[in-house]
CSV table of C-alpha atoms and ligand atoms in Angstrom, one decimal:
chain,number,residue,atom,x,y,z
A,1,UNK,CA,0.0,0.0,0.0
A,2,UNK,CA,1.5,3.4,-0.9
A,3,UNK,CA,-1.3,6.7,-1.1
A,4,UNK,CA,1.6,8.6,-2.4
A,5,UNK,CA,0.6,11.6,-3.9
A,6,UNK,CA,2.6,12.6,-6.9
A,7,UNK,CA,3.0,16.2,-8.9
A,8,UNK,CA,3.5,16.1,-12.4
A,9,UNK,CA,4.9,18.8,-14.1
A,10,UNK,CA,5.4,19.7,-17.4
A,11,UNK,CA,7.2,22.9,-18.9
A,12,UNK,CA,6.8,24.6,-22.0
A,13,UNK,CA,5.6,23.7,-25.6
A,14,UNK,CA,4.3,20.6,-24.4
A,15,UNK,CA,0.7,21.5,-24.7
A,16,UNK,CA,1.4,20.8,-28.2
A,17,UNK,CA,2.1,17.7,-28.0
A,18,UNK,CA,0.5,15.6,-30.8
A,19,UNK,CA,0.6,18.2,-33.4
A,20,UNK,CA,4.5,19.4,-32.1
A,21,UNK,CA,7.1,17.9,-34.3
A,22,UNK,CA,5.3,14.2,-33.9
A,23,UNK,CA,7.9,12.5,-35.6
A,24,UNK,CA,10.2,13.5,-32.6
A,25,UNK,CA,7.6,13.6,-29.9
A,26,UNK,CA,5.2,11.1,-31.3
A,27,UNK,CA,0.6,11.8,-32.2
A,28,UNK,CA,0.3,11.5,-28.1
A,29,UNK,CA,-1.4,14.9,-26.6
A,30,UNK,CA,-0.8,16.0,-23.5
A,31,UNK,CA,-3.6,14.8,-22.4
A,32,UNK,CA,-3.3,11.2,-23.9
A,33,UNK,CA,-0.4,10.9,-21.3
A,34,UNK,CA,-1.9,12.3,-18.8
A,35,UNK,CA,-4.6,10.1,-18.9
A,36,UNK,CA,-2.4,7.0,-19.3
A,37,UNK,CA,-0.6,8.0,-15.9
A,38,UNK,CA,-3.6,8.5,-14.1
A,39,UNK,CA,-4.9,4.8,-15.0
A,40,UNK,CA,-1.0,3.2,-14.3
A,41,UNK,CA,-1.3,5.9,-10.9
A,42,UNK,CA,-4.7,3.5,-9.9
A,43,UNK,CA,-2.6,0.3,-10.2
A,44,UNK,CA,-0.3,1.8,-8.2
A,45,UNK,CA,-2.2,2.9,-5.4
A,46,UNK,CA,-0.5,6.6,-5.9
A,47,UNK,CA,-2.8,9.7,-6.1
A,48,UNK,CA,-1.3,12.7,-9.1
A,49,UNK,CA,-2.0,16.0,-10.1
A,50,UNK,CA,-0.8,17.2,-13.2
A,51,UNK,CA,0.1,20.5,-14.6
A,52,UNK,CA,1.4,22.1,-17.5
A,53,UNK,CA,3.1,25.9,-17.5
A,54,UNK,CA,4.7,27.6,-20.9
A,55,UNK,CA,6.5,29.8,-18.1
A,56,UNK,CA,9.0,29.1,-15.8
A,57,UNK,CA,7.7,31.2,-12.4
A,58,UNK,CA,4.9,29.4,-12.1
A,59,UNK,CA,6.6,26.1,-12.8
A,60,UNK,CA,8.6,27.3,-9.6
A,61,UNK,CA,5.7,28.5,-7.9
A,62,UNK,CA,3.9,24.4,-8.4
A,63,UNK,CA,6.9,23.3,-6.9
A,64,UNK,CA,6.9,25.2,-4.1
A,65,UNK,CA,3.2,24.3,-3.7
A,66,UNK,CA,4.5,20.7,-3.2
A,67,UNK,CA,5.4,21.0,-0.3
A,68,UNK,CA,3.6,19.8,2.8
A,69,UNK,CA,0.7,18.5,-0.5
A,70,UNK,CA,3.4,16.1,-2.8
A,71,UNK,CA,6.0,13.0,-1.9
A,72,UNK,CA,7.9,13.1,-5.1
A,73,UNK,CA,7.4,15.0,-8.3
A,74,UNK,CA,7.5,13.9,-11.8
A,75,UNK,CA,8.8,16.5,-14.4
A,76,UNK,CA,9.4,16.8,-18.2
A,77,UNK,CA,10.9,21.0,-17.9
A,78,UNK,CA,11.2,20.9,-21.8
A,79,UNK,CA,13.5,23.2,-23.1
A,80,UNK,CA,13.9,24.4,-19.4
A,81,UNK,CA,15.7,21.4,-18.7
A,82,UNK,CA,18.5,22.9,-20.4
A,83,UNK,CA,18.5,26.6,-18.9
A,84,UNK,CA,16.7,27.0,-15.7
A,85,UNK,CA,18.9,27.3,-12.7
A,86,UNK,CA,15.5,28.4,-11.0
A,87,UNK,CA,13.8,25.1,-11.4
A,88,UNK,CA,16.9,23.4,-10.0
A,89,UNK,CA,16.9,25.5,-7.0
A,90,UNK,CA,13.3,25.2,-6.2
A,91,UNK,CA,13.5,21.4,-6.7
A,92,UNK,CA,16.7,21.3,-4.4
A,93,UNK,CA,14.9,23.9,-2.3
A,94,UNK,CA,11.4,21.7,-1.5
A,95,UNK,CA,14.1,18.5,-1.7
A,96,UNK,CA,11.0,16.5,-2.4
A,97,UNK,CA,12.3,13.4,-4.7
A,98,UNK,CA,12.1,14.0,-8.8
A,99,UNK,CA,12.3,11.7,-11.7
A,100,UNK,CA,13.5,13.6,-14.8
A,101,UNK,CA,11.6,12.7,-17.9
A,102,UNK,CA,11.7,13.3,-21.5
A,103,UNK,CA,9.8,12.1,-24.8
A,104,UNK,CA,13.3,12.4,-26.9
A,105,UNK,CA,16.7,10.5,-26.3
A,106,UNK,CA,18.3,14.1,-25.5
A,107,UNK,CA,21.4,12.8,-25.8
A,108,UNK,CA,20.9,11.8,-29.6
A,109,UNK,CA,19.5,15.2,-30.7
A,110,UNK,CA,21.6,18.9,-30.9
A,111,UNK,CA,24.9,19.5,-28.1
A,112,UNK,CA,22.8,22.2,-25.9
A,113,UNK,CA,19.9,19.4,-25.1
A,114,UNK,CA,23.0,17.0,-23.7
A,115,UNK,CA,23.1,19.1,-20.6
A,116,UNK,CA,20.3,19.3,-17.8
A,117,UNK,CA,20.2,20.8,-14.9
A,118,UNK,CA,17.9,18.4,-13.2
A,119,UNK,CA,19.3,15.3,-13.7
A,120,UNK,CA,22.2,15.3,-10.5
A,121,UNK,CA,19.7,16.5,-7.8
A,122,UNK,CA,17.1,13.7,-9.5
A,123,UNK,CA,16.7,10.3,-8.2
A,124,UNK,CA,17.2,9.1,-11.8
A,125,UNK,CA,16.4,10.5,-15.4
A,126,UNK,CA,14.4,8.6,-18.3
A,127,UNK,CA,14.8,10.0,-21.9
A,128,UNK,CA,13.8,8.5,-25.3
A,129,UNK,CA,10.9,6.1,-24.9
A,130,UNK,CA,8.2,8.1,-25.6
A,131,UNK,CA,5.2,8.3,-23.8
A,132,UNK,CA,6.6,5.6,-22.2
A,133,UNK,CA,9.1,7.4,-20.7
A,134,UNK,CA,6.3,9.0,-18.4
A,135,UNK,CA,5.2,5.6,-16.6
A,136,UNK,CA,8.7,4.1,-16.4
A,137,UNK,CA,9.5,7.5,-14.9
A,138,UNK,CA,6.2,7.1,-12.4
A,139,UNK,CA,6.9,3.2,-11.6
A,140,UNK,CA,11.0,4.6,-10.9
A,141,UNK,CA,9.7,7.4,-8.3
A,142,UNK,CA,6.8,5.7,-6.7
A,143,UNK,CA,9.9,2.3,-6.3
A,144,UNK,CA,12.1,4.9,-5.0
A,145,UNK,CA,9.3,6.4,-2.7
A,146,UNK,CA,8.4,2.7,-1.1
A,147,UNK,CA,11.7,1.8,-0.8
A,148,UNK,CA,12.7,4.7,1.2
A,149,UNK,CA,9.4,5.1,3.7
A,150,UNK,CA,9.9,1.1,4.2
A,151,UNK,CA,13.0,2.1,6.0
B,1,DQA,C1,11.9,17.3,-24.2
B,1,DQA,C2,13.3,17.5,-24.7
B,1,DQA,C3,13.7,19.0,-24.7
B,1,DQA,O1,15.0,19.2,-25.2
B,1,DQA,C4,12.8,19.9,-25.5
B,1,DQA,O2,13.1,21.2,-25.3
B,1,DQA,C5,11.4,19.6,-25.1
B,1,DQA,C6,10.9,18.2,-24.9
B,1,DQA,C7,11.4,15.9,-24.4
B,1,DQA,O3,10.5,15.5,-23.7
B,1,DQA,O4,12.0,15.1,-25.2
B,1,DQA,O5,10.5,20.5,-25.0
B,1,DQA,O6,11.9,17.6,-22.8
């Protein structure tokens, strides 16, 4: 039994997904995903709340909601992933667990994508299966979430 409850957060452009680029970020909507977390979420016995910002304050501002409301956070930043010293500090700030995820293999694609400034403060980082990088990502953090309230 776990009744984790989970935020996932995702940065900008990714509203678009399913009309954005598809043959790099696959037909999938937002949505689509979002759904499909919230039925593997049920099998887990973990509660989520997804959001989506194009703007980097507020993704800050969700993650200092989490606080006191979250366990462990699930985020794809998008092209923040790559910039934003702010996120980092507000994830290293709440130091509630994260799992990095991204639709891409970032590593395949252009030299500024290879660097994030997530992935050392995260718990782990899954990039390049899709969709299916989102509920790898969830089944990762919820793991790491059992495995350290068991102790
Ligand atoms: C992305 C990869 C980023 O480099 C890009 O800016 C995105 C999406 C992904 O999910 O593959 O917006 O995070």
């Amino acid at each position: 039994m776990s009744n984790f409850s989970i935020l996932v957060l995702n940065g900008p452009n990714l509203n678009l997904l399913g009309q954005r680029e598809p043959t790099i970020y696959g037909h999938l909507t937002l949505d689509d995903i979002n759904t499909m977390l919230e039925e593997e979420a049920v099998k887990l016995n973990v509660k989520l709340s997804c959001f989506q910002s194009n703007h980097e304050g507020v993704l800050v501002d969700y993650i200092h909601q989490s606080l006191n409301n979250y366990q462990g956070i699930l985020i794809n930043a998008g092209a923040y992933t790559h910039t934003s010293v702010a996120i980092r500090d507000a994830l290293s700030g709440v130091a509630i667990p994260v799992v990095e995820v991204h639709l891409s293999n970032i590593y395949r694609r252009e030299d500024f994508r290879h660097h994030s400034y997530i992935a050392d403060i995260a718990v782990g980082q899954i990039s390049g299966f899709g969709a299916e990088s989102y509920r790898l990502g969830l089944h990762g953090l919820v793991n790491h979430l059992q495995s350290t309230f068991r102790k």
